[in-house]
CSV table of C-alpha atoms in Angstrom, one decimal:
chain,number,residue,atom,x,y,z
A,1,UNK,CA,103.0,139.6,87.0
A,2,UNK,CA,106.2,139.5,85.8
A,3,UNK,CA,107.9,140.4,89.3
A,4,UNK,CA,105.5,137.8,91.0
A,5,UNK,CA,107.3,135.3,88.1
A,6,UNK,CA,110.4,136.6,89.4
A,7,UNK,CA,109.4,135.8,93.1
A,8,UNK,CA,108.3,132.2,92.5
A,9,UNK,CA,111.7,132.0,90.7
A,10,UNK,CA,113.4,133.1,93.3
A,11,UNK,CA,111.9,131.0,95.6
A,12,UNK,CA,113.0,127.9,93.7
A,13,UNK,CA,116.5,129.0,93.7
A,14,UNK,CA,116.3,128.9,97.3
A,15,UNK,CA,115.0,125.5,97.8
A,16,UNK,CA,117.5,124.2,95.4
A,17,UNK,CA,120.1,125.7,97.9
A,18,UNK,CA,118.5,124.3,100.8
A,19,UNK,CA,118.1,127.5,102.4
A,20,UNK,CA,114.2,127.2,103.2
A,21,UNK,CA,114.0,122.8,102.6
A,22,UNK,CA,112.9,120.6,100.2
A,23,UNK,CA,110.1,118.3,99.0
A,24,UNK,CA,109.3,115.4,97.0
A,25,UNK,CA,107.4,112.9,95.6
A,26,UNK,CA,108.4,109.7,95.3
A,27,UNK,CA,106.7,106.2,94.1
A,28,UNK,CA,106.1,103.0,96.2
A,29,UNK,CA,106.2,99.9,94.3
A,30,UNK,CA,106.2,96.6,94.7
A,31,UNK,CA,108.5,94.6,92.3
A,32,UNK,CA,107.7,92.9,89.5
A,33,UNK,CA,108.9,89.7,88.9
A,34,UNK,CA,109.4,87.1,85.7
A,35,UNK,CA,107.4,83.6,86.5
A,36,UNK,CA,106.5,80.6,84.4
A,37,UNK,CA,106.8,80.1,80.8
A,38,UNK,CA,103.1,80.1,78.9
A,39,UNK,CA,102.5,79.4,75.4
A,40,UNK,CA,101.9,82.5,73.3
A,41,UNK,CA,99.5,82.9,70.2
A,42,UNK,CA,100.4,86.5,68.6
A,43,UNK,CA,103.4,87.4,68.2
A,44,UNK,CA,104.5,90.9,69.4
A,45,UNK,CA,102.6,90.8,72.4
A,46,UNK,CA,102.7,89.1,76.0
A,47,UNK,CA,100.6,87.9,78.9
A,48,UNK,CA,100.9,90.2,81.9
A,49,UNK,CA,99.3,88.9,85.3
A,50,UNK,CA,99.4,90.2,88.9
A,51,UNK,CA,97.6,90.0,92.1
A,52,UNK,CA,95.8,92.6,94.2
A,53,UNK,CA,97.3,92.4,97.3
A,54,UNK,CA,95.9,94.4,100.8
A,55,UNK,CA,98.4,96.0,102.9
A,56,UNK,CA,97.0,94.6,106.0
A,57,UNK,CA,96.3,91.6,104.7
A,58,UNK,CA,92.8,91.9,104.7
A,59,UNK,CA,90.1,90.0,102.8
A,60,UNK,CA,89.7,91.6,99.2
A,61,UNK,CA,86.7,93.2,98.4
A,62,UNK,CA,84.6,91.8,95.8
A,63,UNK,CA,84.1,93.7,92.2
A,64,UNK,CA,87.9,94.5,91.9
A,65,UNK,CA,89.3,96.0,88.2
A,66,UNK,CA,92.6,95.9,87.1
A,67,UNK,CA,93.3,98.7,84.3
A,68,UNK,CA,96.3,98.5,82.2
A,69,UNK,CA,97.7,101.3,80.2
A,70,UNK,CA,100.6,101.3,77.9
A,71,UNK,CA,102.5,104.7,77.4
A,72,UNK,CA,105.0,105.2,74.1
A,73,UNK,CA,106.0,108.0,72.1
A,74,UNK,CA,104.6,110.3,74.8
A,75,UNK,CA,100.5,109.4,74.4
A,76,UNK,CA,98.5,106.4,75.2
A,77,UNK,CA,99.0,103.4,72.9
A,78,UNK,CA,97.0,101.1,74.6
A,79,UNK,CA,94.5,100.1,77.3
A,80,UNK,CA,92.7,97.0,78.9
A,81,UNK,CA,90.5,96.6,81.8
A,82,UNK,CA,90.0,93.2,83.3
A,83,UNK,CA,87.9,91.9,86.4
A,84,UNK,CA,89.5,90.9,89.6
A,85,UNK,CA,89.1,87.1,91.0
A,86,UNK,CA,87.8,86.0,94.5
A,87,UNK,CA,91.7,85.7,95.4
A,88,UNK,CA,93.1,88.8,94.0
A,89,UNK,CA,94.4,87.5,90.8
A,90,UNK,CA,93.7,89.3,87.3
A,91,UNK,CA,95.4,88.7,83.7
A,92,UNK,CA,95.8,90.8,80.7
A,93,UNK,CA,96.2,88.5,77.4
A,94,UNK,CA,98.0,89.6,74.4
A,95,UNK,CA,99.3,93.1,75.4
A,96,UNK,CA,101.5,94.4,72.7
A,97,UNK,CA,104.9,95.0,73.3
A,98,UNK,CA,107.1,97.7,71.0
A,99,UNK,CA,110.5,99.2,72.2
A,100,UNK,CA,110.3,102.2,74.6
A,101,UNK,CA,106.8,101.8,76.0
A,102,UNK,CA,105.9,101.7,79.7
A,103,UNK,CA,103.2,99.7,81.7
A,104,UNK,CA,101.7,100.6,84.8
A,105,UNK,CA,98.5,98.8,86.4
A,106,UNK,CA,96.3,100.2,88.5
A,107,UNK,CA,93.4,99.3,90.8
A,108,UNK,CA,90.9,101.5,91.8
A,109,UNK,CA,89.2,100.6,96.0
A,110,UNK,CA,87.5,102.8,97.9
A,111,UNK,CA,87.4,105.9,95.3
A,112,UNK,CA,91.3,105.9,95.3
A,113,UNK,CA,93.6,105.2,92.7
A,114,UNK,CA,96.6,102.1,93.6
A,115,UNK,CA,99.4,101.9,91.1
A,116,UNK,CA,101.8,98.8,90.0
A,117,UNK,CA,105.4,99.3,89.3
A,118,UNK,CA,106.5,100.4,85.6
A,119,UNK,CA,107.1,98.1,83.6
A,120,UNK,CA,109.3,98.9,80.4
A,121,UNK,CA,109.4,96.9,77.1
A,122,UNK,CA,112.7,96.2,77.3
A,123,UNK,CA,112.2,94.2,80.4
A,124,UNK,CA,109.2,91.8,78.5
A,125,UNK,CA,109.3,89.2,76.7
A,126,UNK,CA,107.7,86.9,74.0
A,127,UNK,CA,106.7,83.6,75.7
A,128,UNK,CA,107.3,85.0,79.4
A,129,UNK,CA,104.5,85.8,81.4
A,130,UNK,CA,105.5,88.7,83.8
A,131,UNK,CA,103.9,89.3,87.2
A,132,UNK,CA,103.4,93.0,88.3
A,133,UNK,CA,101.2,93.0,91.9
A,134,UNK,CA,99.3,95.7,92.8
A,135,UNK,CA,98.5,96.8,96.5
A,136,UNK,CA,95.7,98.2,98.4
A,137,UNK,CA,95.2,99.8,102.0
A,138,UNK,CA,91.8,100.9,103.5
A,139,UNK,CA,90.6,104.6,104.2
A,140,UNK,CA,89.7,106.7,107.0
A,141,UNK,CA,89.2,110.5,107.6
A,142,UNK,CA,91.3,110.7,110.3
A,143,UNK,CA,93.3,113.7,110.1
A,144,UNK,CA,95.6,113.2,113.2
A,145,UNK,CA,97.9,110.5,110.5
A,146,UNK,CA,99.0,113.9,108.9
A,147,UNK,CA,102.0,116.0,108.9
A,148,UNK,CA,102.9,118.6,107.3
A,149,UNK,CA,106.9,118.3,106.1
A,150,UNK,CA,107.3,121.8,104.7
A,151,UNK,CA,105.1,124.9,104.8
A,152,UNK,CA,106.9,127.5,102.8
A,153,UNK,CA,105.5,131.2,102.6
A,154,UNK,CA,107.4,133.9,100.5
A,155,UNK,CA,105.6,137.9,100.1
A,156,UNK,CA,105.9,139.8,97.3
A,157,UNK,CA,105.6,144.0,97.5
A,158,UNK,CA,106.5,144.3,93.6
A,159,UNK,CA,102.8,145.7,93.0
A,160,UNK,CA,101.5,149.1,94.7
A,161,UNK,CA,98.8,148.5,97.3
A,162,UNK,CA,99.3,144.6,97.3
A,163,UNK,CA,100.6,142.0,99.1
A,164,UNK,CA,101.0,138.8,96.9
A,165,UNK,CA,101.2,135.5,98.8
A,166,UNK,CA,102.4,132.1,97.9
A,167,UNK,CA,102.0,129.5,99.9
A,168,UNK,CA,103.1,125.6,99.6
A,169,UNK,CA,102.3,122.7,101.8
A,170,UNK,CA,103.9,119.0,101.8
A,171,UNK,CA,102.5,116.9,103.7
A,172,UNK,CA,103.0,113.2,104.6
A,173,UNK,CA,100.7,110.6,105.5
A,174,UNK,CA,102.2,108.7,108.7
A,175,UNK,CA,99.3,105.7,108.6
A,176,UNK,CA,99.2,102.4,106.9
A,177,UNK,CA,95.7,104.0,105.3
A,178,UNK,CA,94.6,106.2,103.1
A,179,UNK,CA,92.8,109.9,104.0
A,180,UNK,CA,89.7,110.4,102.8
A,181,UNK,CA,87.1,113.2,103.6
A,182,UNK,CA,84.5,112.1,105.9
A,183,UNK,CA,80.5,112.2,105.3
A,184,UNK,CA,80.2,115.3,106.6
A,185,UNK,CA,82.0,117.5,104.2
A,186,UNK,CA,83.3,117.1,100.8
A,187,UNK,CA,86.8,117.7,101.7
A,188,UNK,CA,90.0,115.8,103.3
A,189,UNK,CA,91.9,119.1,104.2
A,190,UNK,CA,91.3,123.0,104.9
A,191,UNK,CA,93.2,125.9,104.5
A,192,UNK,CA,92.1,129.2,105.5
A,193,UNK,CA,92.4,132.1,103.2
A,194,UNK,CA,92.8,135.7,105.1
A,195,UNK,CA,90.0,138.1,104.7
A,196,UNK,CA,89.8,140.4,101.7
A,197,UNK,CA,92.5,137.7,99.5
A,198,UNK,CA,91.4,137.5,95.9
A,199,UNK,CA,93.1,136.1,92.5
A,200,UNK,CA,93.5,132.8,94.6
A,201,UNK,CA,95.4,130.7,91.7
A,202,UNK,CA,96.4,126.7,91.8
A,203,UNK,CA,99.4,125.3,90.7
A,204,UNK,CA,97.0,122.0,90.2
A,205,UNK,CA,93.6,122.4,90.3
A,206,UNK,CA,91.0,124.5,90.5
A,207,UNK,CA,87.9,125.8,92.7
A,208,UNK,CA,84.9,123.5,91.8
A,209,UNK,CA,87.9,120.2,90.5
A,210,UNK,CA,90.1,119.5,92.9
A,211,UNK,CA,89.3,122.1,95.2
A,212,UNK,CA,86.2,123.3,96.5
A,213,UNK,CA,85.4,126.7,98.4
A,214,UNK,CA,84.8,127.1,102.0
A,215,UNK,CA,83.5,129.7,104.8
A,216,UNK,CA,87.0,129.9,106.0
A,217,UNK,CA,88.7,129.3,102.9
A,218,UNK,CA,89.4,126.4,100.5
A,219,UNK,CA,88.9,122.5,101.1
A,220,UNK,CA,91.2,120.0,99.1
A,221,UNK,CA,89.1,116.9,98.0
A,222,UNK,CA,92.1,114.7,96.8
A,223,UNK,CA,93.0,111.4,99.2
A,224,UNK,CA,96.3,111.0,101.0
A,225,UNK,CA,98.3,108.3,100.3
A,226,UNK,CA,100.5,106.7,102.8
A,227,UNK,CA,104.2,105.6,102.1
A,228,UNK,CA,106.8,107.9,101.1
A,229,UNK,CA,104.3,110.3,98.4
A,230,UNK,CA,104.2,113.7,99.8
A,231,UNK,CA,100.6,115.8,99.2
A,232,UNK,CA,101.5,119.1,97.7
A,233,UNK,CA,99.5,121.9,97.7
A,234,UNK,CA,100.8,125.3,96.2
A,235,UNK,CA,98.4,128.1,95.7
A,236,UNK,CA,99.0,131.7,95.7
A,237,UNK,CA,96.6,135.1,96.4
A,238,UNK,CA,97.2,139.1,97.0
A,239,UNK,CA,95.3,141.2,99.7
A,240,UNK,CA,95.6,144.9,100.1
A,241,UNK,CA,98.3,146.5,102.1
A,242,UNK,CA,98.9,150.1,102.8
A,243,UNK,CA,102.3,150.7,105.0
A,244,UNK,CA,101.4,147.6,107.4
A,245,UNK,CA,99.2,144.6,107.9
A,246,UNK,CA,99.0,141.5,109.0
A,247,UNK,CA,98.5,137.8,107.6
A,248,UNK,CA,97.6,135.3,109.8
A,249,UNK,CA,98.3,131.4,108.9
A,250,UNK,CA,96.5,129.0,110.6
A,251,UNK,CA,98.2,125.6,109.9
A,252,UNK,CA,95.7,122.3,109.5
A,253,UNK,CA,98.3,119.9,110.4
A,254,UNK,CA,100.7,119.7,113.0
A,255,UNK,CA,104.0,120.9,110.8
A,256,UNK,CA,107.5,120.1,111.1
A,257,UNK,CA,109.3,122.9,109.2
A,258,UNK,CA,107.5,126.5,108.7
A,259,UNK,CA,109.1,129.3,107.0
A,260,UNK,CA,108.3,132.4,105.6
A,261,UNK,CA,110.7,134.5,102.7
A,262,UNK,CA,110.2,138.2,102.1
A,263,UNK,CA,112.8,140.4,100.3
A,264,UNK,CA,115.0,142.8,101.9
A,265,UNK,CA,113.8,146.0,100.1
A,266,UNK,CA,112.5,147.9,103.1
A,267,UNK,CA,109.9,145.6,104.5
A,268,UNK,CA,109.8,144.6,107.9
A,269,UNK,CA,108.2,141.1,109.3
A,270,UNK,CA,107.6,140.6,113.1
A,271,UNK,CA,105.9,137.1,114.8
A,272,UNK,CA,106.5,135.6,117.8
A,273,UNK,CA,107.7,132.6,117.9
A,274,UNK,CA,108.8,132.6,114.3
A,275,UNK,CA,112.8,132.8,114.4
A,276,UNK,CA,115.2,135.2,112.0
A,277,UNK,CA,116.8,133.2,110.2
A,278,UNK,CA,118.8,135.8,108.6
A,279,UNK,CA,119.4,137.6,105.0
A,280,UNK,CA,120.3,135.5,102.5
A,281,UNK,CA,121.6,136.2,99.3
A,282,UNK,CA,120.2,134.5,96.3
A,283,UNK,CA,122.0,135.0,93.0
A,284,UNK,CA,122.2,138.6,93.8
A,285,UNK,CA,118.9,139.5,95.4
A,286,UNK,CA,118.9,139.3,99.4
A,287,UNK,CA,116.1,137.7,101.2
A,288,UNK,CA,115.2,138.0,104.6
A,289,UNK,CA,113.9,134.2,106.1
A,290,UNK,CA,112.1,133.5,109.5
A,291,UNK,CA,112.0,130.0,110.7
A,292,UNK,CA,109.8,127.5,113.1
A,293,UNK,CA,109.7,123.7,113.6
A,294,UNK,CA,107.8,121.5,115.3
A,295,UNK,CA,104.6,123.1,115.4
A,296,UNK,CA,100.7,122.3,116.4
A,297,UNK,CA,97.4,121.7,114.2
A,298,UNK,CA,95.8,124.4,114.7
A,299,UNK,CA,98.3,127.0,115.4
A,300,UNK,CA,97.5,130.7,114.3
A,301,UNK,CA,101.1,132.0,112.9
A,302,UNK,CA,100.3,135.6,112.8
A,303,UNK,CA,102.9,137.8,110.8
A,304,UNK,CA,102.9,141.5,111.4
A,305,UNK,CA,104.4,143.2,108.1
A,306,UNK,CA,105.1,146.8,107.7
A,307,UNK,CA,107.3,149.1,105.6
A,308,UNK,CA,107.2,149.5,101.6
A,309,UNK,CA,109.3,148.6,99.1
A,310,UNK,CA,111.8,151.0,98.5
A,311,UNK,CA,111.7,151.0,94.6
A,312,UNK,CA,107.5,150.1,94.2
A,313,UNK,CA,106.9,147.7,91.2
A,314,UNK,CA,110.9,146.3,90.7
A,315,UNK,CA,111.1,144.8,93.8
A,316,UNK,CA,112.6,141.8,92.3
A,317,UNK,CA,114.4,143.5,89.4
A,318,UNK,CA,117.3,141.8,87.6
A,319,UNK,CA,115.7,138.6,88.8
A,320,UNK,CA,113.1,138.1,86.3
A,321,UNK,CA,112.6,134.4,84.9
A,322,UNK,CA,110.1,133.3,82.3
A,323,UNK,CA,108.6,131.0,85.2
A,324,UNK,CA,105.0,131.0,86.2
A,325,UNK,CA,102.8,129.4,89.3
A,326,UNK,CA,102.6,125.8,87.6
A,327,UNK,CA,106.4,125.7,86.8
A,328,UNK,CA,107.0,126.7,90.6
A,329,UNK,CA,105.3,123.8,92.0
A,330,UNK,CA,106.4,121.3,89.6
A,331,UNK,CA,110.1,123.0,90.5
A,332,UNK,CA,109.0,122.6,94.5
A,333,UNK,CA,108.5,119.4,93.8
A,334,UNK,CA,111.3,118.0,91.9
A,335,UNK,CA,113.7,120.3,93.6
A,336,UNK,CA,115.4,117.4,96.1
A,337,UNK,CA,114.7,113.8,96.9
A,338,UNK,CA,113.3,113.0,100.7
A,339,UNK,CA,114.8,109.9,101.1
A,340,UNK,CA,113.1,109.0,104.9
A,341,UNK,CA,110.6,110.9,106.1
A,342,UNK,CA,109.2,108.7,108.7
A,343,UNK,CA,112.9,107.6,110.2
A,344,UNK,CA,115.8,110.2,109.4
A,345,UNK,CA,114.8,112.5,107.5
A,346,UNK,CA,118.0,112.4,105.8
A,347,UNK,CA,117.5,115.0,102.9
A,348,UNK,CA,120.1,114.5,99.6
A,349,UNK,CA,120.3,117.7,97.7
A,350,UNK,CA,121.7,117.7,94.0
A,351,UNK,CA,124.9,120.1,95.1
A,352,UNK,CA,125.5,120.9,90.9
A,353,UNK,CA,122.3,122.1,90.0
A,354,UNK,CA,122.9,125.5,88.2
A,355,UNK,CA,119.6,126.0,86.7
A,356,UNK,CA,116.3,124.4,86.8
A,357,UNK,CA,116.7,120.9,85.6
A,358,UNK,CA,113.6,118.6,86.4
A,359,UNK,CA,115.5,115.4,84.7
A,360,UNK,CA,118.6,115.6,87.2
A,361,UNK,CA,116.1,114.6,90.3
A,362,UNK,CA,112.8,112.7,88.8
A,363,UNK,CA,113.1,109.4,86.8
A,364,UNK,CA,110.6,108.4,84.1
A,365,UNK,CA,108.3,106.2,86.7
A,366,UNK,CA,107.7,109.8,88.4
A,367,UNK,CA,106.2,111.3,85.1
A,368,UNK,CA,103.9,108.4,84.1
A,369,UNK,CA,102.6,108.4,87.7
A,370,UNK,CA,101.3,111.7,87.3
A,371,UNK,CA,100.1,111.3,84.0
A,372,UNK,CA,98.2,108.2,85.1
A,373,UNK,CA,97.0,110.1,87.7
A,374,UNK,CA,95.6,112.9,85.9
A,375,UNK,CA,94.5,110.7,83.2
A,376,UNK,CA,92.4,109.2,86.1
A,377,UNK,CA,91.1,112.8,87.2
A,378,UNK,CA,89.7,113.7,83.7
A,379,UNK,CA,87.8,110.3,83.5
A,380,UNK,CA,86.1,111.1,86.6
A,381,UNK,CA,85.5,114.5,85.8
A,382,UNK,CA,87.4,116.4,88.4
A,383,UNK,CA,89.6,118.4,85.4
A,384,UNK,CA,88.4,119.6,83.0
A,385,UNK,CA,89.4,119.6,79.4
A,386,UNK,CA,91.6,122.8,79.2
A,387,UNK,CA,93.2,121.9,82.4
A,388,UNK,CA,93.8,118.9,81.2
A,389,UNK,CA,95.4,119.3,78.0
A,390,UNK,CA,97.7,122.0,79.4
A,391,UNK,CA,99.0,119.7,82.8
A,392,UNK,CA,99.3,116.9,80.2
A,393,UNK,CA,101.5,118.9,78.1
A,394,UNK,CA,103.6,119.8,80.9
A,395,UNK,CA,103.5,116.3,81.8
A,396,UNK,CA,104.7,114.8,78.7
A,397,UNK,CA,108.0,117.3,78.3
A,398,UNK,CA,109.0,116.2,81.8
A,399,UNK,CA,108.8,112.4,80.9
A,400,UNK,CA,110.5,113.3,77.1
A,401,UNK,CA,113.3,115.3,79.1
A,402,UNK,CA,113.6,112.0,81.4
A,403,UNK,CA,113.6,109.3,78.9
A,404,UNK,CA,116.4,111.2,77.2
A,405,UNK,CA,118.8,111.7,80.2
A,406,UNK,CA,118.1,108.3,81.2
């Protein structure tokens, strides 16, 4: 395990570089604005009102809510739920207001989860109502909106008779809607899973919660948002392997950048059409990359692998970090900042990153997005209580590490 750890470490250093790319999340808001002055009755606490707004200006459905939570000190310190009117308007009354807790409103159409800006204490106050909007889009199951930014596949020998895989996919949604699974099948996306894999492990989720099992592999059941949030799915698995064998990687959206890391420790990696990108080195370990872009839904990438490692069981030795599965994708995702994906592309990379450092690339508003969102989750009962407790966890240390760099 430990030279898998090692692996998924490496593998971070390497994005960080921006030898095999980047991905991100980011959060589209809407801003929040001050408006008129209202008469208030307890002091300590303010009026906060918005509007449910559609993003193609649609008529609003009727039966709207409009939750509120408060975030401070790291835990939830205070929630209110409040109908939605004919014309989109809602108002929560008396919200209480003590420094360094955040806001966030969200509206729930169409089984999907649409978030407000953050709103910070610091910015209320007594006898000012403040307006933070909230809008929605509509949903289809049309897959074609879809790309995939990054797929990013790195082997690892270190264990006798086993090949481990991990494999991470971030992928946009280029429609003014949201993805959704059709009637026909729980699911929004499929990834296929080789024959014979086993130990498949999440980074978020797990089979029967987010994900569900399929004949070809594993379905995803979360919704794709549109704007600039990118859909990351990281999940890892071994199969056997002897002195050769071959992994095939059939991709379920069209994908712009595809690349596959193996060390350079006598294994050998042949595909057509993949290009050899080189050997790196990485902080003293060498890793050999092979590259593609621009590639199909559908495609079958088929990897032809054969040697052994020439020292079995260290294959990553010197390298070893205290970093597991969940770390990784937290670190794939806060490892740069996409700043266009639909237009440019232009990727900004932190050049002095020396070490992992989650607070150098995401502010607090990233952190209480996903806590909002998991909170959302474990409502529904689509996490349970373990995974829960141990995401939130992980959760809460990123926002503590934010609020105190910012």
């Amino acid at each position: 395990m430990k030279a898998f750890q090692s692996l998924l470490a490496l593998f971070l250093r390497m994005i960080v570089a921006g030898i095999i790319g980047s991905i991100s999340l980011s959060i589209h808001v809407c801003p929040a604005l001050a408006s008129s002055h209202i008469q208030e009755d307890q002091p300590g606490t303010v009026i906060l009102s918005g509007r449910v707004m559609h993003g193609e200006s649609l008529e609003l459905p009727a039966g709207l809510e409009a939750n509120l939570v408060v975030y401070g000190n790291l835990v939830v310190e205070y929630q209110q739920t409040v109908s939605v009117s004919d014309d989109g308007k809602y108002q929560f009354l008396y919200v209480p207001v003590q420094p360094g807790w955040v806001y966030l409103v969200s509206v729930r159409y169409q089984n999907v989860n649409f978030y407000s800006e953050m709103l910070y204490a610091e910015d209320l106050t007594n006898g000012i109502e403040t307006y933070v909007p909230v809008t929605i889009y509509e949903t289809t199951s049309d897959p074609r909106y879809l790309q995939a930014d990054t797929v990013q596949i790195m082997l690892d020998f270190s264990e006798p008779g086993m090949m481990r895989v991990a494999q991470s996919y971030s992928i946009i949604n280029l429609s003014e809607m949201v993805i959704v699974n059709d009637q026909s099948r729980e699911y929004v996306l499929e990834f296929s899973l080789p024959s014979g894999a086993q130990g498949l492990s999440f980074v978020d989720g797990e089979i029967d919660g987010r994900f569900i099992r399929t004949e070809n592999g594993f379905g995803d059941r979360q919704p794709v948002v549109n704007g600039d949030s990118q859909h990351v799915i990281t999940y890892s698995y071994e199969i056997p392997y002897g002195r050769k064998g071959t992994l095939e990687v059939t991709l379920p959206v069209a994908t712009r950048s595809f690349s596959v890391a193996i060390p350079v420790n006598g294994i050998r990696l042949r595909s057509q059409g993949l290009n050899d990108a080189g050997v790196r080195d990485m902080q003293g370990m060498e890793m050999h990359l092979f590259t593609a872009n621009n590639l199909e839904s559908g495609e079958v990438i088929t990897l032809k692998i054969s040697g052994l490692p020439e020292i079995e069981g260290d294959a990553l030795s010197g390298q070893s970090l205290p970093i597991g599965l969940g770390v990784f994708s937290l670190a794939l995702i806060t490892a740069s900042i996409v700043i266009s994906k639909r237009e440019k592309r232009k990727v900004l990379l932190k050049e002095n990153l020396k070490a992992v450092n989650y607070t150098n690339i995401e502010p607090v508003e990233y952190w209480l997005e996903q806590i909002a969102s998991l909170e959302d989750l474990h409502r529904s009962g689509q996490v349970d209580g373990e995974t829960y407790l141990q995401r939130r966890e992980e959760f809460m240390e990123g926002l503590r590490q934010a609020r105190e760099f910012k």
